[in-house]
Amino acid sequence: MPVYHNFSDNELIAFLREGNTAAYTEIYDRYFQLMFVFAYKKLRDEELAKDFVQELFIKLWERRERLGEVVNLSSYLYVTMRNKILDYFSHEKVASKYIAHLGCYLSRNQMPEADYLVRENQLAAYIESQVQALPQKMRRIFELSRKEYLSHKEISVVLDTSENNVSTQVMNALRILKTKLKVLSMLMIG
């Protein structure tokens, strides 16, 4: 069995394109900390930075067969992470503007309190129903993270699983819930 830490990045990319998990693990081990530090410096949020790095490596695995044009793995990872962070800040800026506009609208057009509370309760019930519809393990991890406020490390200890698995499950749950909420918002607008 080859010792993967002796291989160059280009050799690891070649192995990765073939679906070699040991090469993937070596890339992960080689670049996780660098990507985390880079993301943390930009985001100033440890959990969010970890989530971003986990997502980066998930995408790397998913796109492994299309890595033929990657000449410099380090540059590829940094640029991909930078773009993800820029997209995040761009989305946050849009969300902030939307919330500000919504606040102005509500202050000018006072919605009846009861109507607002009914809508809020309906939305909360819808979100809870979507959480309950998640696969059992994913739901349990998500609830420990978002309802009991445990860190990924604490969850991994409680459930006797890897921190990487916890991060992946939380990210997947959020992705599913965001998709469901987008569908709901399109139905409400349309």
CSV table of N, CA and C in Angstrom, one decimal, residues 43 45 48 52 82-94 178:
chain,number,residue,atom,x,y,z
A,43,LEU,N,-14.3,34.9,8.3
A,43,LEU,CA,-15.6,34.8,8.8
A,43,LEU,C,-15.7,35.1,10.3
A,45,ASP,N,-15.9,33.2,12.8
A,45,ASP,CA,-16.9,32.3,13.4
A,45,ASP,C,-16.3,30.9,13.2
A,48,LEU,N,-18.9,28.2,11.8
A,48,LEU,CA,-19.1,28.5,10.4
A,48,LEU,C,-17.9,28.2,9.5
A,52,PHE,N,-17.8,25.6,6.4
A,52,PHE,CA,-17.3,25.9,5.1
A,52,PHE,C,-16.2,25.0,4.6
A,82,ARG,N,-12.4,31.1,-1.1
A,82,ARG,CA,-12.6,32.5,-1.2
A,82,ARG,C,-14.0,32.9,-1.9
A,83,ASN,N,-14.3,32.2,-3.0
A,83,ASN,CA,-15.5,32.4,-3.7
A,83,ASN,C,-16.7,32.0,-2.8
A,84,LYS,N,-16.6,31.0,-2.1
A,84,LYS,CA,-17.7,30.6,-1.2
A,84,LYS,C,-17.9,31.6,-0.1
A,85,ILE,N,-16.9,32.2,0.5
A,85,ILE,CA,-17.0,33.2,1.5
A,85,ILE,C,-17.6,34.5,0.9
A,86,LEU,N,-17.1,34.9,-0.3
A,86,LEU,CA,-17.7,36.0,-1.0
A,86,LEU,C,-19.2,35.8,-1.2
A,87,ASP,N,-19.6,34.7,-1.7
A,87,ASP,CA,-21.0,34.4,-1.9
A,87,ASP,C,-21.8,34.5,-0.6
A,88,TYR,N,-21.2,34.0,0.5
A,88,TYR,CA,-21.9,34.1,1.8
A,88,TYR,C,-22.1,35.5,2.2
A,89,PHE,N,-21.0,36.3,2.1
A,89,PHE,CA,-21.2,37.7,2.5
A,89,PHE,C,-22.1,38.5,1.6
A,90,SER,N,-22.1,38.1,0.3
A,90,SER,CA,-23.1,38.7,-0.6
A,90,SER,C,-24.5,38.4,-0.2
A,91,HIS,N,-24.7,37.1,0.1
A,91,HIS,CA,-26.1,36.7,0.5
A,91,HIS,C,-26.5,37.4,1.8
A,92,GLU,N,-25.5,37.5,2.8
A,92,GLU,CA,-25.8,38.1,4.0
A,92,GLU,C,-26.2,39.6,3.8
A,93,LYS,N,-25.5,40.3,2.9
A,93,LYS,CA,-25.8,41.7,2.6
A,93,LYS,C,-27.2,41.8,2.0
A,94,VAL,N,-27.6,40.9,1.1
A,94,VAL,CA,-28.9,40.9,0.6
A,94,VAL,C,-30.0,40.6,1.7
A,178,LYS,N,-33.3,24.6,3.9
A,178,LYS,CA,-33.3,25.8,3.1
A,178,LYS,C,-34.0,25.6,1.8
